[in-house]
JSON list of N, CA and C in Angstrom, two decimals:
[
{"chain": "I", "resi": 1, "resn": "MET", "atom": "N", "xyz": [0.65, -1.25, 0.44]},
{"chain": "I", "resi": 1, "resn": "MET", "atom": "CA", "xyz": [0.13, -0.04, -0.65]},
{"chain": "I", "resi": 1, "resn": "MET", "atom": "C", "xyz": [0.44, 1.28, -0.23]},
{"chain": "I", "resi": 2, "resn": "GLU", "atom": "N", "xyz": [1.73, 1.51, 0.80]},
{"chain": "I", "resi": 2, "resn": "GLU", "atom": "CA", "xyz": [3.08, 2.20, 0.88]},
{"chain": "I", "resi": 2, "resn": "GLU", "atom": "C", "xyz": [2.97, 2.68, -0.71]},
{"chain": "I", "resi": 3, "resn": "VAL", "atom": "N", "xyz": [3.52, 2.01, -1.28]},
{"chain": "I", "resi": 3, "resn": "VAL", "atom": "CA", "xyz": [4.36, 2.01, -2.64]},
{"chain": "I", "resi": 3, "resn": "VAL", "atom": "C", "xyz": [2.98, 2.80, -3.63]},
{"chain": "I", "resi": 4, "resn": "MET", "atom": "N", "xyz": [1.58, 1.84, -3.68]},
{"chain": "I", "resi": 4, "resn": "MET", "atom": "CA", "xyz": [0.77, 2.79, -4.26]},
{"chain": "I", "resi": 4, "resn": "MET", "atom": "C", "xyz": [-0.05, 3.97, -3.83]},
{"chain": "I", "resi": 5, "resn": "LYS", "atom": "N", "xyz": [0.57, 4.51, -2.50]},
{"chain": "I", "resi": 5, "resn": "LYS", "atom": "CA", "xyz": [-0.04, 5.96, -2.10]},
{"chain": "I", "resi": 5, "resn": "LYS", "atom": "C", "xyz": [1.15, 6.83, -2.94]},
{"chain": "I", "resi": 6, "resn": "ARG", "atom": "N", "xyz": [2.66, 6.22, -2.74]},
{"chain": "I", "resi": 6, "resn": "ARG", "atom": "CA", "xyz": [4.04, 7.34, -3.55]},
{"chain": "I", "resi": 6, "resn": "ARG", "atom": "C", "xyz": [3.48, 7.11, -4.94]},
{"chain": "I", "resi": 7, "resn": "ILE", "atom": "N", "xyz": [3.42, 6.13, -5.28]},
{"chain": "I", "resi": 7, "resn": "ILE", "atom": "CA", "xyz": [2.71, 6.13, -7.16]},
{"chain": "I", "resi": 7, "resn": "ILE", "atom": "C", "xyz": [1.77, 7.72, -7.38]},
{"chain": "I", "resi": 8, "resn": "SER", "atom": "N", "xyz": [0.35, 7.54, -6.25]},
{"chain": "I", "resi": 8, "resn": "SER", "atom": "CA", "xyz": [-0.53, 8.41, -6.04]},
{"chain": "I", "resi": 8, "resn": "SER", "atom": "C", "xyz": [0.20, 10.50, -6.48]},
{"chain": "I", "resi": 9, "resn": "TRP", "atom": "N", "xyz": [1.14, 9.47, -5.23]},
{"chain": "I", "resi": 9, "resn": "TRP", "atom": "CA", "xyz": [1.85, 11.65, -5.14]},
{"chain": "I", "resi": 9, "resn": "TRP", "atom": "C", "xyz": [3.13, 11.89, -6.00]},
{"chain": "I", "resi": 10, "resn": "GLY", "atom": "N", "xyz": [3.01, 10.63, -7.30]},
{"chain": "I", "resi": 10, "resn": "GLY", "atom": "CA", "xyz": [3.81, 11.17, -8.36]},
{"chain": "I", "resi": 10, "resn": "GLY", "atom": "C", "xyz": [5.04, 11.06, -8.53]},
{"chain": "I", "resi": 11, "resn": "GLU", "atom": "N", "xyz": [5.64, 9.44, -7.32]},
{"chain": "I", "resi": 11, "resn": "GLU", "atom": "CA", "xyz": [6.80, 9.88, -7.14]},
{"chain": "I", "resi": 11, "resn": "GLU", "atom": "C", "xyz": [7.24, 8.48, -7.81]},
{"chain": "I", "resi": 12, "resn": "SER", "atom": "N", "xyz": [8.19, 8.18, -8.43]},
{"chain": "I", "resi": 12, "resn": "SER", "atom": "CA", "xyz": [8.97, 7.78, -9.65]},
{"chain": "I", "resi": 12, "resn": "SER", "atom": "C", "xyz": [9.52, 6.27, -8.82]},
{"chain": "I", "resi": 13, "resn": "THR", "atom": "N", "xyz": [9.88, 5.24, -9.57]},
{"chain": "I", "resi": 13, "resn": "THR", "atom": "CA", "xyz": [10.01, 3.92, -9.08]},
{"chain": "I", "resi": 13, "resn": "THR", "atom": "C", "xyz": [11.51, 4.02, -8.02]},
{"chain": "I", "resi": 14, "resn": "LYS", "atom": "N", "xyz": [12.46, 5.07, -9.24]},
{"chain": "I", "resi": 14, "resn": "LYS", "atom": "CA", "xyz": [13.55, 5.46, -8.58]},
{"chain": "I", "resi": 14, "resn": "LYS", "atom": "C", "xyz": [13.74, 6.21, -7.25]},
{"chain": "I", "resi": 15, "resn": "GLU", "atom": "N", "xyz": [12.83, 7.25, -6.99]},
{"chain": "I", "resi": 15, "resn": "GLU", "atom": "CA", "xyz": [12.60, 7.50, -5.69]},
{"chain": "I", "resi": 15, "resn": "GLU", "atom": "C", "xyz": [11.59, 7.12, -5.01]},
{"chain": "I", "resi": 16, "resn": "MET", "atom": "N", "xyz": [11.23, 6.19, -4.79]},
{"chain": "I", "resi": 16, "resn": "MET", "atom": "CA", "xyz": [10.41, 5.08, -3.89]},
{"chain": "I", "resi": 16, "resn": "MET", "atom": "C", "xyz": [11.84, 4.53, -3.47]},
{"chain": "I", "resi": 17, "resn": "ALA", "atom": "N", "xyz": [12.84, 3.69, -4.16]},
{"chain": "I", "resi": 17, "resn": "ALA", "atom": "CA", "xyz": [13.55, 2.90, -4.04]},
{"chain": "I", "resi": 17, "resn": "ALA", "atom": "C", "xyz": [14.38, 3.14, -3.28]},
{"chain": "I", "resi": 18, "resn": "ASN", "atom": "N", "xyz": [14.99, 4.94, -3.07]},
{"chain": "I", "resi": 18, "resn": "ASN", "atom": "CA", "xyz": [15.30, 5.19, -2.02]},
{"chain": "I", "resi": 18, "resn": "ASN", "atom": "C", "xyz": [15.07, 5.75, -1.06]},
{"chain": "I", "resi": 19, "resn": "SER", "atom": "N", "xyz": [13.68, 6.32, -1.30]},
{"chain": "I", "resi": 19, "resn": "SER", "atom": "CA", "xyz": [13.58, 6.62, 0.02]},
{"chain": "I", "resi": 19, "resn": "SER", "atom": "C", "xyz": [12.62, 5.51, 0.59]},
{"chain": "I", "resi": 20, "resn": "MET", "atom": "N", "xyz": [12.58, 4.56, 0.31]},
{"chain": "I", "resi": 20, "resn": "MET", "atom": "CA", "xyz": [12.23, 3.34, 1.35]},
{"chain": "I", "resi": 20, "resn": "MET", "atom": "C", "xyz": [13.03, 2.85, 1.54]},
{"chain": "I", "resi": 21, "resn": "GLU", "atom": "N", "xyz": [14.36, 2.48, 1.41]},
{"chain": "I", "resi": 21, "resn": "GLU", "atom": "CA", "xyz": [15.47, 2.07, 1.00]},
{"chain": "I", "resi": 21, "resn": "GLU", "atom": "C", "xyz": [15.27, 0.53, 0.86]},
{"chain": "I", "resi": 22, "resn": "ILE", "atom": "N", "xyz": [14.80, -0.11, -0.64]},
{"chain": "I", "resi": 22, "resn": "ILE", "atom": "CA", "xyz": [14.48, -0.91, -1.14]},
{"chain": "I", "resi": 22, "resn": "ILE", "atom": "C", "xyz": [15.03, -1.09, -2.97]},
{"chain": "I", "resi": 23, "resn": "SER", "atom": "N", "xyz": [14.98, -1.87, -3.19]},
{"chain": "I", "resi": 23, "resn": "SER", "atom": "CA", "xyz": [15.60, -1.90, -4.63]},
{"chain": "I", "resi": 23, "resn": "SER", "atom": "C", "xyz": [14.35, -1.57, -5.87]},
{"chain": "I", "resi": 24, "resn": "GLU", "atom": "N", "xyz": [14.69, -0.97, -6.58]},
{"chain": "I", "resi": 24, "resn": "GLU", "atom": "CA", "xyz": [13.69, -0.06, -7.94]},
{"chain": "I", "resi": 24, "resn": "GLU", "atom": "C", "xyz": [13.27, -1.58, -7.93]},
{"chain": "I", "resi": 25, "resn": "LEU", "atom": "N", "xyz": [13.96, -2.75, -8.34]},
{"chain": "I", "resi": 25, "resn": "LEU", "atom": "CA", "xyz": [13.08, -4.28, -8.31]},
{"chain": "I", "resi": 25, "resn": "LEU", "atom": "C", "xyz": [12.48, -4.49, -7.56]},
{"chain": "I", "resi": 26, "resn": "THR", "atom": "N", "xyz": [12.30, -4.71, -6.41]},
{"chain": "I", "resi": 26, "resn": "THR", "atom": "CA", "xyz": [11.55, -4.46, -5.50]},
{"chain": "I", "resi": 26, "resn": "THR", "atom": "C", "xyz": [10.10, -4.00, -5.61]},
{"chain": "I", "resi": 27, "resn": "VAL", "atom": "N", "xyz": [9.91, -2.60, -5.80]},
{"chain": "I", "resi": 27, "resn": "VAL", "atom": "CA", "xyz": [9.39, -1.86, -6.04]},
{"chain": "I", "resi": 27, "resn": "VAL", "atom": "C", "xyz": [8.44, -1.85, -7.13]},
{"chain": "I", "resi": 28, "resn": "LYS", "atom": "N", "xyz": [9.05, -2.67, -8.34]},
{"chain": "I", "resi": 28, "resn": "LYS", "atom": "CA", "xyz": [8.14, -2.85, -9.50]},
{"chain": "I", "resi": 28, "resn": "LYS", "atom": "C", "xyz": [7.73, -4.41, -9.19]},
{"chain": "I", "resi": 29, "resn": "GLN", "atom": "N", "xyz": [7.92, -5.17, -8.28]},
{"chain": "I", "resi": 29, "resn": "GLN", "atom": "CA", "xyz": [7.59, -6.22, -8.29]},
{"chain": "I", "resi": 29, "resn": "GLN", "atom": "C", "xyz": [6.32, -5.91, -6.95]},
{"chain": "I", "resi": 30, "resn": "TYR", "atom": "N", "xyz": [6.44, -4.55, -5.89]},
{"chain": "I", "resi": 30, "resn": "TYR", "atom": "CA", "xyz": [5.12, -4.90, -5.49]},
{"chain": "I", "resi": 30, "resn": "TYR", "atom": "C", "xyz": [4.09, -4.49, -6.64]},
{"chain": "I", "resi": 31, "resn": "VAL", "atom": "N", "xyz": [4.22, -3.03, -7.40]},
{"chain": "I", "resi": 31, "resn": "VAL", "atom": "CA", "xyz": [3.43, -2.80, -8.37]},
{"chain": "I", "resi": 31, "resn": "VAL", "atom": "C", "xyz": [2.73, -3.63, -9.22]},
{"chain": "I", "resi": 32, "resn": "LYS", "atom": "N", "xyz": [3.40, -3.95, -9.33]},
{"chain": "I", "resi": 32, "resn": "LYS", "atom": "CA", "xyz": [2.93, -5.80, -10.56]},
{"chain": "I", "resi": 32, "resn": "LYS", "atom": "C", "xyz": [2.22, -6.30, -9.93]},
{"chain": "I", "resi": 33, "resn": "THR", "atom": "N", "xyz": [2.53, -6.66, -8.04]},
{"chain": "I", "resi": 33, "resn": "THR", "atom": "CA", "xyz": [1.62, -7.70, -7.93]},
{"chain": "I", "resi": 33, "resn": "THR", "atom": "C", "xyz": [0.15, -6.59, -7.39]},
{"chain": "I", "resi": 34, "resn": "ALA", "atom": "N", "xyz": [0.05, -5.73, -7.25]},
{"chain": "I", "resi": 34, "resn": "ALA", "atom": "CA", "xyz": [-1.27, -4.65, -6.79]},
{"chain": "I", "resi": 34, "resn": "ALA", "atom": "C", "xyz": [-1.82, -4.66, -7.51]},
{"chain": "I", "resi": 35, "resn": "ILE", "atom": "N", "xyz": [-0.86, -4.81, -9.04]},
{"chain": "I", "resi": 35, "resn": "ILE", "atom": "CA", "xyz": [-2.17, -4.24, -10.27]},
{"chain": "I", "resi": 35, "resn": "ILE", "atom": "C", "xyz": [-2.58, -5.75, -10.66]},
{"chain": "I", "resi": 36, "resn": "LYS", "atom": "N", "xyz": [-2.26, -6.24, -10.31]},
{"chain": "I", "resi": 36, "resn": "LYS", "atom": "CA", "xyz": [-2.89, -7.89, -10.82]},
{"chain": "I", "resi": 36, "resn": "LYS", "atom": "C", "xyz": [-3.80, -8.13, -9.57]},
{"chain": "I", "resi": 37, "resn": "LYS", "atom": "N", "xyz": [-4.04, -7.93, -8.45]},
{"chain": "I", "resi": 37, "resn": "LYS", "atom": "CA", "xyz": [-4.39, -7.84, -7.36]},
{"chain": "I", "resi": 37, "resn": "LYS", "atom": "C", "xyz": [-6.01, -7.03, -7.60]},
{"chain": "I", "resi": 38, "resn": "LEU", "atom": "N", "xyz": [-5.81, -5.72, -8.00]},
{"chain": "I", "resi": 38, "resn": "LEU", "atom": "CA", "xyz": [-6.70, -5.05, -8.53]},
{"chain": "I", "resi": 38, "resn": "LEU", "atom": "C", "xyz": [-7.56, -5.21, -9.77]},
{"chain": "I", "resi": 39, "resn": "GLY", "atom": "N", "xyz": [-6.51, -5.99, -10.65]},
{"chain": "I", "resi": 39, "resn": "GLY", "atom": "CA", "xyz": [-7.39, -6.19, -11.63]},
{"chain": "I", "resi": 39, "resn": "GLY", "atom": "C", "xyz": [-7.35, -4.72, -12.89]},
{"chain": "I", "resi": 40, "resn": "ALA", "atom": "N", "xyz": [-6.17, -4.08, -12.72]},
{"chain": "I", "resi": 40, "resn": "ALA", "atom": "CA", "xyz": [-5.77, -2.83, -13.19]},
{"chain": "I", "resi": 40, "resn": "ALA", "atom": "C", "xyz": [-5.21, -3.13, -14.14]},
{"chain": "I", "resi": 41, "resn": "HIS", "atom": "N", "xyz": [-5.06, -1.90, -15.44]},
{"chain": "I", "resi": 41, "resn": "HIS", "atom": "CA", "xyz": [-4.34, -2.48, -16.28]},
{"chain": "I", "resi": 41, "resn": "HIS", "atom": "C", "xyz": [-2.94, -1.49, -16.42]},
{"chain": "I", "resi": 42, "resn": "ASN", "atom": "N", "xyz": [-2.58, -0.80, -15.11]},
{"chain": "I", "resi": 42, "resn": "ASN", "atom": "CA", "xyz": [-1.64, 0.13, -15.42]},
{"chain": "I", "resi": 42, "resn": "ASN", "atom": "C", "xyz": [-1.30, 0.74, -13.86]},
{"chain": "I", "resi": 43, "resn": "ARG", "atom": "N", "xyz": [-0.40, 1.30, -13.60]},
{"chain": "I", "resi": 43, "resn": "ARG", "atom": "CA", "xyz": [-0.40, 1.86, -12.27]},
{"chain": "I", "resi": 43, "resn": "ARG", "atom": "C", "xyz": [-1.67, 3.03, -11.80]},
{"chain": "I", "resi": 44, "resn": "SER", "atom": "N", "xyz": [-1.42, 3.81, -12.78]},
{"chain": "I", "resi": 44, "resn": "SER", "atom": "CA", "xyz": [-2.48, 4.91, -13.09]},
{"chain": "I", "resi": 44, "resn": "SER", "atom": "C", "xyz": [-3.94, 4.17, -12.70]},
{"chain": "I", "resi": 45, "resn": "HIS", "atom": "N", "xyz": [-4.52, 2.98, -13.42]},
{"chain": "I", "resi": 45, "resn": "HIS", "atom": "CA", "xyz": [-5.85, 2.59, -13.05]},
{"chain": "I", "resi": 45, "resn": "HIS", "atom": "C", "xyz": [-5.33, 2.17, -11.62]},
{"chain": "I", "resi": 46, "resn": "ALA", "atom": "N", "xyz": [-4.54, 1.34, -11.23]},
{"chain": "I", "resi": 46, "resn": "ALA", "atom": "CA", "xyz": [-4.53, 0.92, -10.19]},
{"chain": "I", "resi": 46, "resn": "ALA", "atom": "C", "xyz": [-5.04, 1.20, -9.08]},
{"chain": "I", "resi": 47, "resn": "VAL", "atom": "N", "xyz": [-4.33, 2.72, -8.72]},
{"chain": "I", "resi": 47, "resn": "VAL", "atom": "CA", "xyz": [-4.62, 4.26, -8.01]},
{"chain": "I", "resi": 47, "resn": "VAL", "atom": "C", "xyz": [-6.27, 4.73, -8.02]},
{"chain": "I", "resi": 48, "resn": "VAL", "atom": "N", "xyz": [-6.51, 4.60, -9.38]},
{"chain": "I", "resi": 48, "resn": "VAL", "atom": "CA", "xyz": [-7.86, 5.01, -9.57]},
{"chain": "I", "resi": 48, "resn": "VAL", "atom": "C", "xyz": [-8.54, 3.86, -8.68]},
{"chain": "I", "resi": 49, "resn": "GLU", "atom": "N", "xyz": [-8.08, 2.75, -8.87]},
{"chain": "I", "resi": 49, "resn": "GLU", "atom": "CA", "xyz": [-9.37, 1.88, -8.35]},
{"chain": "I", "resi": 49, "resn": "GLU", "atom": "C", "xyz": [-9.25, 2.00, -6.51]},
{"chain": "I", "resi": 50, "resn": "LEU", "atom": "N", "xyz": [-8.09, 2.32, -5.87]},
{"chain": "I", "resi": 50, "resn": "LEU", "atom": "CA", "xyz": [-8.17, 2.27, -4.46]},
{"chain": "I", "resi": 50, "resn": "LEU", "atom": "C", "xyz": [-8.51, 3.43, -3.78]},
{"chain": "I", "resi": 51, "resn": "VAL", "atom": "N", "xyz": [-8.93, 4.59, -4.70]},
{"chain": "I", "resi": 51, "resn": "VAL", "atom": "CA", "xyz": [-9.39, 5.79, -3.78]},
{"chain": "I", "resi": 51, "resn": "VAL", "atom": "C", "xyz": [-11.17, 5.40, -3.59]},
{"chain": "I", "resi": 52, "resn": "PRO", "atom": "N", "xyz": [-11.77, 5.00, -4.46]},
{"chain": "I", "resi": 52, "resn": "PRO", "atom": "CA", "xyz": [-13.04, 4.62, -3.86]},
{"chain": "I", "resi": 52, "resn": "PRO", "atom": "C", "xyz": [-12.83, 3.54, -2.75]},
{"chain": "I", "resi": 53, "resn": "LYS", "atom": "N", "xyz": [-12.30, 2.95, -2.48]},
{"chain": "I", "resi": 53, "resn": "LYS", "atom": "CA", "xyz": [-12.22, 1.96, -1.37]},
{"chain": "I", "resi": 53, "resn": "LYS", "atom": "C", "xyz": [-11.67, 2.42, -0.17]},
{"chain": "I", "resi": 54, "resn": "GLY", "atom": "N", "xyz": [-11.27, 3.74, -0.54]},
{"chain": "I", "resi": 54, "resn": "GLY", "atom": "CA", "xyz": [-10.91, 4.79, 0.85]},
{"chain": "I", "resi": 54, "resn": "GLY", "atom": "C", "xyz": [-9.18, 4.64, 1.13]},
{"chain": "I", "resi": 55, "resn": "ILE", "atom": "N", "xyz": [-8.50, 4.00, 0.55]},
{"chain": "I", "resi": 55, "resn": "ILE", "atom": "CA", "xyz": [-7.33, 3.00, 0.56]},
{"chain": "I", "resi": 55, "resn": "ILE", "atom": "C", "xyz": [-6.22, 4.31, 0.31]},
{"chain": "I", "resi": 56, "resn": "ILE", "atom": "N", "xyz": [-6.37, 5.08, -0.85]},
{"chain": "I", "resi": 56, "resn": "ILE", "atom": "CA", "xyz": [-5.32, 6.33, -1.03]},
{"chain": "I", "resi": 56, "resn": "ILE", "atom": "C", "xyz": [-6.49, 7.38, -0.90]},
{"chain": "I", "resi": 57, "resn": "SER", "atom": "N", "xyz": [-6.85, 8.79, -0.56]},
{"chain": "I", "resi": 57, "resn": "SER", "atom": "CA", "xyz": [-7.41, 9.66, -0.80]},
{"chain": "I", "resi": 57, "resn": "SER", "atom": "C", "xyz": [-6.59, 10.67, -1.77]}
]
């Protein structure tokens, strides 16, 4: 969820990896998993799916 929140804030994969002290590959895997679980088509669509659920405001 942290990665998805940061996507909604406009952070890049590299920015997230640096600030969270994880690898870019890990960030990409988190995003890929979230997209799949939400049935979304891409990062933006995943964020849009989370807004009505109250997970991201």
